CSV table of C-alpha atoms and ligand atoms in Angstrom, one decimal:
chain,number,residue,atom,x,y,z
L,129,UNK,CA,9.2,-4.7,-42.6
L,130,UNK,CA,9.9,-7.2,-39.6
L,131,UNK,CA,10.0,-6.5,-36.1
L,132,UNK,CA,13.9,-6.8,-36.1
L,133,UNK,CA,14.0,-4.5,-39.0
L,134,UNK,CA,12.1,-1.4,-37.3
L,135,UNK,CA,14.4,2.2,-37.6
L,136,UNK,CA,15.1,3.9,-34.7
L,137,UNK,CA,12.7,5.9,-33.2
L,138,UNK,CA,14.8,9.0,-33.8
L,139,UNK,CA,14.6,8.0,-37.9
L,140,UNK,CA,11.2,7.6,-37.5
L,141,UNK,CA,10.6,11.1,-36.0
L,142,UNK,CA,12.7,12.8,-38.7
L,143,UNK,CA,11.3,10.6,-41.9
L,144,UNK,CA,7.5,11.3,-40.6
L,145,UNK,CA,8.3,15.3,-39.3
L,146,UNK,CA,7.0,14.5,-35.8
L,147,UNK,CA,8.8,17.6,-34.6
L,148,UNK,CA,7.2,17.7,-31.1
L,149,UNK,CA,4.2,20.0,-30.4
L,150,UNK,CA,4.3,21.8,-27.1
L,151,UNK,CA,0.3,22.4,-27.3
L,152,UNK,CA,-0.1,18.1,-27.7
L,153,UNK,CA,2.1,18.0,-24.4
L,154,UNK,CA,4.5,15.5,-27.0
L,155,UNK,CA,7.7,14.6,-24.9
L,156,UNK,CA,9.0,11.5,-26.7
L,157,UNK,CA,10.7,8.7,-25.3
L,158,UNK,CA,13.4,7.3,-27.4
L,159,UNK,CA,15.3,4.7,-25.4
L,160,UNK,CA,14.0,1.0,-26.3
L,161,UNK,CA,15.6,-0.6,-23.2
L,162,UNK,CA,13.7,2.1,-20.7
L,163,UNK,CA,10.5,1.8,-23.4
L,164,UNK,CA,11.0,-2.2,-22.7
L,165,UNK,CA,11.1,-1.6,-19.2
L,166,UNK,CA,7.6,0.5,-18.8
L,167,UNK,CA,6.3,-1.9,-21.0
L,168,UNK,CA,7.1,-4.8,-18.6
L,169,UNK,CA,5.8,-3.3,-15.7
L,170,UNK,CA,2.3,-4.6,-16.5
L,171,UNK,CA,4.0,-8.1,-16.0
L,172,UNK,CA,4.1,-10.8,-19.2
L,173,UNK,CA,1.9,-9.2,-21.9
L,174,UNK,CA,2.0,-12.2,-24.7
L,175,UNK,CA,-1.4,-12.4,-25.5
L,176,UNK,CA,-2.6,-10.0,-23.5
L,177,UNK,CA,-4.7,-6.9,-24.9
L,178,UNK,CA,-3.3,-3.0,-24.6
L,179,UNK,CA,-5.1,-0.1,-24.5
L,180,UNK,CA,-2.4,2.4,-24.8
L,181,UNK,CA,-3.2,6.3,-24.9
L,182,UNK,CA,-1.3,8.8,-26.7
L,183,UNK,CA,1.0,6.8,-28.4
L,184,UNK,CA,2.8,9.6,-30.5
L,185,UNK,CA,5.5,7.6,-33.1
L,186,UNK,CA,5.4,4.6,-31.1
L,187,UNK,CA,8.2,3.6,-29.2
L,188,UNK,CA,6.2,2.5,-25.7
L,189,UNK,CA,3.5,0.5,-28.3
L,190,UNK,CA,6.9,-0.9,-30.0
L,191,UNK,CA,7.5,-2.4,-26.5
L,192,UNK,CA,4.1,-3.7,-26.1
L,193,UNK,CA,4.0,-5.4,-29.5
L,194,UNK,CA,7.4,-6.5,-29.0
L,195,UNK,CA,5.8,-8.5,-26.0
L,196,UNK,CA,3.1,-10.7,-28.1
L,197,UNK,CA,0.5,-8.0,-26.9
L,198,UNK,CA,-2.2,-6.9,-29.1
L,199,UNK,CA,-2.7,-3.9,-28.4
L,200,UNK,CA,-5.0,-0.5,-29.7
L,201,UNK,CA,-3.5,2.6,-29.8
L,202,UNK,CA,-5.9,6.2,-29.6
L,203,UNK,CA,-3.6,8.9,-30.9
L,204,UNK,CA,-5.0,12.2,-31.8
L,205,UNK,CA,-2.2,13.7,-33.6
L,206,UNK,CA,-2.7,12.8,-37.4
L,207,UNK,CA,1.4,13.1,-38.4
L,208,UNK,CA,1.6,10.0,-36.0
L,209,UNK,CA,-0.5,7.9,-38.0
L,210,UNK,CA,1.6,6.8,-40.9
L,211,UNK,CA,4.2,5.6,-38.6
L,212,UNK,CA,2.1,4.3,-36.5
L,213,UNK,CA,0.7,2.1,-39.8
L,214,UNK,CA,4.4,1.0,-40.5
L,215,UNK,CA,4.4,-0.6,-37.4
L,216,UNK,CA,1.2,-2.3,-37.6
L,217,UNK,CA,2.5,-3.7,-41.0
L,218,UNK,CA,5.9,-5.3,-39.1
L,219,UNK,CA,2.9,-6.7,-36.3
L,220,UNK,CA,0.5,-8.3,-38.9
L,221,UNK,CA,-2.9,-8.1,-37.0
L,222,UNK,CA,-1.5,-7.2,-33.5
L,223,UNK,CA,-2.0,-3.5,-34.1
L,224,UNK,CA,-5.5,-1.6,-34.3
L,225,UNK,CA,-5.0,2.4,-35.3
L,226,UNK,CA,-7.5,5.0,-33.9
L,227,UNK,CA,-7.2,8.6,-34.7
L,228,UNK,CA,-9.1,10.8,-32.3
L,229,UNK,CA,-9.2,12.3,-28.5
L,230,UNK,CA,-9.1,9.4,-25.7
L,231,UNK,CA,-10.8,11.8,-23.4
L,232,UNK,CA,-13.8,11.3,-25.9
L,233,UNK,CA,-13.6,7.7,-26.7
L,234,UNK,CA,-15.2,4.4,-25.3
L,235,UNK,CA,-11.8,2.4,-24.4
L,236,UNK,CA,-14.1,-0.3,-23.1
L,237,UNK,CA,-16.6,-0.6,-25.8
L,238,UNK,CA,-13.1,-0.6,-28.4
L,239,UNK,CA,-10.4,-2.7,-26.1
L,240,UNK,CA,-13.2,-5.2,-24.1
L,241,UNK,CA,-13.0,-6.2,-20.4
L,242,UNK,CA,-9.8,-7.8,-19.2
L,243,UNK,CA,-7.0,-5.4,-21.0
L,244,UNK,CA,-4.5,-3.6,-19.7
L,245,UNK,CA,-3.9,0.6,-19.8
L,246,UNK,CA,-0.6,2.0,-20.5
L,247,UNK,CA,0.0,5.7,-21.4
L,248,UNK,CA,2.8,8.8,-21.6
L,249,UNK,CA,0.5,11.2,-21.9
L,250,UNK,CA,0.2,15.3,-21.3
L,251,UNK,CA,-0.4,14.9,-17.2
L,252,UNK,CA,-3.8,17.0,-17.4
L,253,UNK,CA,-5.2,14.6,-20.2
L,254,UNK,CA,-4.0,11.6,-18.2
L,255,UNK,CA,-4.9,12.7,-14.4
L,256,UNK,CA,-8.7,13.6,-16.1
L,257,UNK,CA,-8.2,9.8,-17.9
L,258,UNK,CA,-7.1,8.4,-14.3
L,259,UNK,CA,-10.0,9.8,-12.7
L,260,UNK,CA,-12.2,8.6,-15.1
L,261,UNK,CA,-10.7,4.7,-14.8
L,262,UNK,CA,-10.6,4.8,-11.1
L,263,UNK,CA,-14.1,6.1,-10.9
L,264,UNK,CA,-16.1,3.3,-13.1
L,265,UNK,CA,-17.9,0.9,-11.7
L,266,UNK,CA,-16.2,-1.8,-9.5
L,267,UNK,CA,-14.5,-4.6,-10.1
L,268,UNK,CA,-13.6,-2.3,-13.2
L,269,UNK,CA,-12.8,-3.1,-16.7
L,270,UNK,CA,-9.2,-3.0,-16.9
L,271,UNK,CA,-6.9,-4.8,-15.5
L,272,UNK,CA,-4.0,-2.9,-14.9
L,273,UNK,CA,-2.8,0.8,-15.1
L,274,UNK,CA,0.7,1.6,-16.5
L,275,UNK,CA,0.9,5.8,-16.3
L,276,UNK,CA,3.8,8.1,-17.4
L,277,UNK,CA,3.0,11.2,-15.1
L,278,UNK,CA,5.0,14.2,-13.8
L,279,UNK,CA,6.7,13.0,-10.6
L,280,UNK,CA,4.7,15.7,-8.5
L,281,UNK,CA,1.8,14.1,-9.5
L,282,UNK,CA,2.3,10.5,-9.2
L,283,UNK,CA,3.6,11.3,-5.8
L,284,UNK,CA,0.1,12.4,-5.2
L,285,UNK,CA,-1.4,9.4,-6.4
L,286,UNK,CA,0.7,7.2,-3.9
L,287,UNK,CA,0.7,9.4,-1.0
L,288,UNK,CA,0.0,8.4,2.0
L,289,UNK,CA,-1.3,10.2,5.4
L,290,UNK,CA,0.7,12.9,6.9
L,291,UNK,CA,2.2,14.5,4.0
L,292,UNK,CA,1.5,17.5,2.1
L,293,UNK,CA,0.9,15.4,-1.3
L,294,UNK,CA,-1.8,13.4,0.3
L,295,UNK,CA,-5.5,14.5,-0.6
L,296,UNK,CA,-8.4,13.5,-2.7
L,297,UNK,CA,-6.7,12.0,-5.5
L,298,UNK,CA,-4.5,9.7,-3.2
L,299,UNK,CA,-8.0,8.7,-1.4
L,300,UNK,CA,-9.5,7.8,-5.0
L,301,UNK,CA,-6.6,6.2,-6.3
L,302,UNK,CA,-6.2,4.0,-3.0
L,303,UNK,CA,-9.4,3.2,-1.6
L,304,UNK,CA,-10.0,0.2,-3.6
L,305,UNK,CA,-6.9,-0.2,-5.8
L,306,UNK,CA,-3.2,-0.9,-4.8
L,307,UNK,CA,-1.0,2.8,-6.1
L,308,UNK,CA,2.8,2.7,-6.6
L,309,UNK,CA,5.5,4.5,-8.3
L,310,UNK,CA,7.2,1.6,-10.3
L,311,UNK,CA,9.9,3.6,-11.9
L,312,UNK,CA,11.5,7.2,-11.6
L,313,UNK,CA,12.6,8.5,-15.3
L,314,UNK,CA,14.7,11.4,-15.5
L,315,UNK,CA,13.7,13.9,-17.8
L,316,UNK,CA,16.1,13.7,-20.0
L,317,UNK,CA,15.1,10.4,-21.2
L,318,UNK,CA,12.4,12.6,-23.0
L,319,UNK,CA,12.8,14.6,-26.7
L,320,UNK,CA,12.5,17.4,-25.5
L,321,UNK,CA,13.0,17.1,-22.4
L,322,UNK,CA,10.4,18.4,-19.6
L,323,UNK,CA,10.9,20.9,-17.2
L,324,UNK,CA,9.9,18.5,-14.6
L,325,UNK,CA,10.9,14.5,-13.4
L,326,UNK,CA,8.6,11.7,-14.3
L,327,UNK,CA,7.5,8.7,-13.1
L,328,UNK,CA,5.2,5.6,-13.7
L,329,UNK,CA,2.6,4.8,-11.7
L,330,UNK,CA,1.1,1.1,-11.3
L,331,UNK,CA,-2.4,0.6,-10.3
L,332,UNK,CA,-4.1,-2.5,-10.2
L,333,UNK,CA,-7.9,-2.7,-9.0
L,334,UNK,CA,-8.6,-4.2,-5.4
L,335,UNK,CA,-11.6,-5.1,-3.5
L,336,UNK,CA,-14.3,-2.6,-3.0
L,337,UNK,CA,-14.9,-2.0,0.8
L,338,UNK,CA,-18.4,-3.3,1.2
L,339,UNK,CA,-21.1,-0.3,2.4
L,340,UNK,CA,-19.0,2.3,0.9
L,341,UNK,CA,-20.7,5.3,-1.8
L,342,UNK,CA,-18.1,6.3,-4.1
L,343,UNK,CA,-20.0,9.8,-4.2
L,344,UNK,CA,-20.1,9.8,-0.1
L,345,UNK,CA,-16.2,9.1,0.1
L,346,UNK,CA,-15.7,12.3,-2.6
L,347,UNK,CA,-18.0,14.4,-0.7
L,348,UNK,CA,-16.3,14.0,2.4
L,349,UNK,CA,-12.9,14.1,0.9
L,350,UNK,CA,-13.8,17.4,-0.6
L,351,UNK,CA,-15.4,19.0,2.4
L,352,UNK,CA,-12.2,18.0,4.2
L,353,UNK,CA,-9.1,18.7,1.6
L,354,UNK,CA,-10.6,21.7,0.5
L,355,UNK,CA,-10.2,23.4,4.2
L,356,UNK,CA,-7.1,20.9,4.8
L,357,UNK,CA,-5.7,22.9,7.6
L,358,UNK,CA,-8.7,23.4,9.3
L,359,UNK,CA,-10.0,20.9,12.1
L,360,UNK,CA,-12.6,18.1,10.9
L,361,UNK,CA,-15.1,19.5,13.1
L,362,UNK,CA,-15.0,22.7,11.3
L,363,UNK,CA,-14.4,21.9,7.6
L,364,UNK,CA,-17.1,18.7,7.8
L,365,UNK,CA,-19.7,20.7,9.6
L,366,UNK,CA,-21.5,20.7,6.1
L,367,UNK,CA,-21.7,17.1,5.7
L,368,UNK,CA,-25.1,16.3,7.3
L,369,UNK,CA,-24.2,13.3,10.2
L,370,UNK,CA,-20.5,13.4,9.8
L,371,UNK,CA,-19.6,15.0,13.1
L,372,UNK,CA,-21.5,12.4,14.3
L,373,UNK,CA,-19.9,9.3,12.6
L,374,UNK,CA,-16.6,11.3,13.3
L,375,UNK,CA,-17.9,10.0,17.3
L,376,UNK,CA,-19.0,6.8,16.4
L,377,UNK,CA,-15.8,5.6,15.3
L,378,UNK,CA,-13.8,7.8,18.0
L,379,UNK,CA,-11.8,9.9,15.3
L,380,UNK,CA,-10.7,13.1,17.2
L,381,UNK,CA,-12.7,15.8,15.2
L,382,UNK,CA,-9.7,18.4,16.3
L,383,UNK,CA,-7.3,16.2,13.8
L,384,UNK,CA,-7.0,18.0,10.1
L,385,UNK,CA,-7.4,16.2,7.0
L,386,UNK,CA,-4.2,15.3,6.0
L,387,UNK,CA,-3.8,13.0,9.3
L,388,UNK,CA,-6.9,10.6,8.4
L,389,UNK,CA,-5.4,7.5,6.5
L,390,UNK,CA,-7.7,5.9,3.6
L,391,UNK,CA,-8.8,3.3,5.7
L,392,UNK,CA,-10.1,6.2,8.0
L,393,UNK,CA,-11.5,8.3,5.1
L,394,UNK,CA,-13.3,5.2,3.9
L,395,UNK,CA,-14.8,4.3,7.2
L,396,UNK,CA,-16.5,7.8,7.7
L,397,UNK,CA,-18.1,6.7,3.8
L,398,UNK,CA,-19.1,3.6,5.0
L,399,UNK,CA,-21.4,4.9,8.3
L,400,UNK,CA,-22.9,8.2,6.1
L,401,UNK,CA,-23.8,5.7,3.5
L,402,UNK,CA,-26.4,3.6,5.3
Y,559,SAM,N1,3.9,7.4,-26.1
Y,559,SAM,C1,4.8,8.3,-26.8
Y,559,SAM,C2,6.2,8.2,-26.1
Y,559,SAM,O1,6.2,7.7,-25.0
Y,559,SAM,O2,7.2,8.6,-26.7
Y,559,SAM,C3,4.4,9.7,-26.9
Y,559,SAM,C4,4.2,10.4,-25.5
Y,559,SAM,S1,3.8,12.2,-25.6
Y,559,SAM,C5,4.2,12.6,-24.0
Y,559,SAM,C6,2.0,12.2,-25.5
Y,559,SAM,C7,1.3,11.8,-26.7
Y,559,SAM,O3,-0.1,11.8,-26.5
Y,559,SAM,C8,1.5,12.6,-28.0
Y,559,SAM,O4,1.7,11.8,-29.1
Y,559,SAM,C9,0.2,13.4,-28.2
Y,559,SAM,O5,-0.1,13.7,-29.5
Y,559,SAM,C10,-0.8,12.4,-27.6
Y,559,SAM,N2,-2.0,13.0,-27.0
Y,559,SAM,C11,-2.1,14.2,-26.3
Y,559,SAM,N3,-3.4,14.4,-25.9
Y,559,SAM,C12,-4.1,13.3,-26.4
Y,559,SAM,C13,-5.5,13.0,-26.4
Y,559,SAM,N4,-6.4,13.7,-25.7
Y,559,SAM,N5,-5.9,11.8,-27.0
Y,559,SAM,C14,-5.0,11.0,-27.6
Y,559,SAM,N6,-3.7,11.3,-27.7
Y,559,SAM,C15,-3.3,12.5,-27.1
């Protein structure tokens, strides 16, 4: 089969018996023009290498392939796999199979340094991935991050001071890496649809802030988040020296969590981790 010969995804579905599986969080996306869309937001893939999560019967790896990417899927749902091998017959040797759980795999050690992340996947599998990506060693591995997530979530991931969706995973995802939200898709662009909106966040790595402990910035973001409505003086009192770097920089220890912007956050990291 060549490229312009592919079936539609819906075909695909019903020859293979992909019926979606509520347990494998399996939402499908059928639409190639949105699918070519996501897969763009990366920027020009031709030649570039994928690591994409989670592809189910392949319509967002379509896209990538489509773009001259090579790319290596990590699907754990074995129906997918024949499908998945029809399409890596129409993209001789751009296509690389692996059946298993990407929570248990070595993307790096599989994909190499330099490629880019894109996934739809269940939004606890991919906020555990997330964490995992944005918490490696720095600069990391990957270049970019393409992620399908609820729109609750990624609205966490991009928050910003002042707002109730700001915490620790806004603080992570920002404090060295650039967050958006490059595209709202409405539920019903999914088989079967969600409860819930999505939307795809874009993450591409920055500098690290020199001085600055990853584990120092989570421990203060989770002495502070996880008493968000108290006063910093009160819900960082555990955190041996932080009153006291809360002084040194002349951040008002009466403010509440929620009020301290990343820079803030990553300043406070920066004096406890002399
Ligand atoms: N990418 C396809 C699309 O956009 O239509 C499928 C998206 S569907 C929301 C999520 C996919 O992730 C399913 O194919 C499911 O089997 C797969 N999946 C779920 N958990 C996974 C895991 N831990 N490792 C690998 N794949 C997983």
């Amino acid at each position: 089969m060549r490229p312009s010969d592919l079936p539609p995804l819906r075909d695909v579905i019903a020859r293979h018996g992909l019926q979606a599986t509520k347990a494998l969080g399996q939402n499908f996306l059928l639409d190639e023009q949105l699918l070519a869309r996501i897969a763009a937001i990366p920027g020009d893939l031709d030649g570039e290498r994928v690591f994409e999560v989670g592809p189910g019967p392949g319509g967002l790896t379509r896209a990538a392939l489509r773009a001259g990417a090579h790319v290596t899927v990590v699907e754990m749902d074995r129906r997918c796999i024949p499908a998945l091998e029809e399409l890596a017959a129409a993209f001789p040797g751009q296509l690389r199979i692996i059946e298993g759980d990407a929570t248990q795999v070595d993307a790096r050690a599989l994909v190499g340094d330099g490629a880019h992340i894109i996934a739809n996947l269940p939004y606890n599998v991919g906020t555990h991935l997330l964490v995992g990506w944005l918490s490696a060693q720095w600069q990391p591995w990957w270049k970019s991050l393409t992620l399908m997530f609820q729109q609750e979530v990624a609205e966490r991931i991009v928050a910003r001071e002042g707002g109730d969706a700001y915490g620790r995973l806004a603080v992570l995802a920002q404090w060295r890496s650039e967050a958006r939200i490059a595209m709202k898709v409405h539920r019903s662009a999914f088989t079967p649809p969600p409860k819930v909106m999505s939307a795809v966040v874009h993450i591409t790595p920055g500098e690290e802030p020199a001085g600055v402990k990853l584990p120092m910035l989570e421990r203060i973001t989770a002495a502070a988040f996880g008493q968000r409505r108290k006063m910093l003086r009160q819900s960082l009192k555990g955190v041996p020296g932080a009153l006291e770097a809360l002084a040194a920089l002349s951040i008002d220890p009466q403010r509440r969590a929620e009020t301290l912007s990343v820079a803030e956050y990553v300043a406070i990291a920066r004096a406890l981790s002399a």
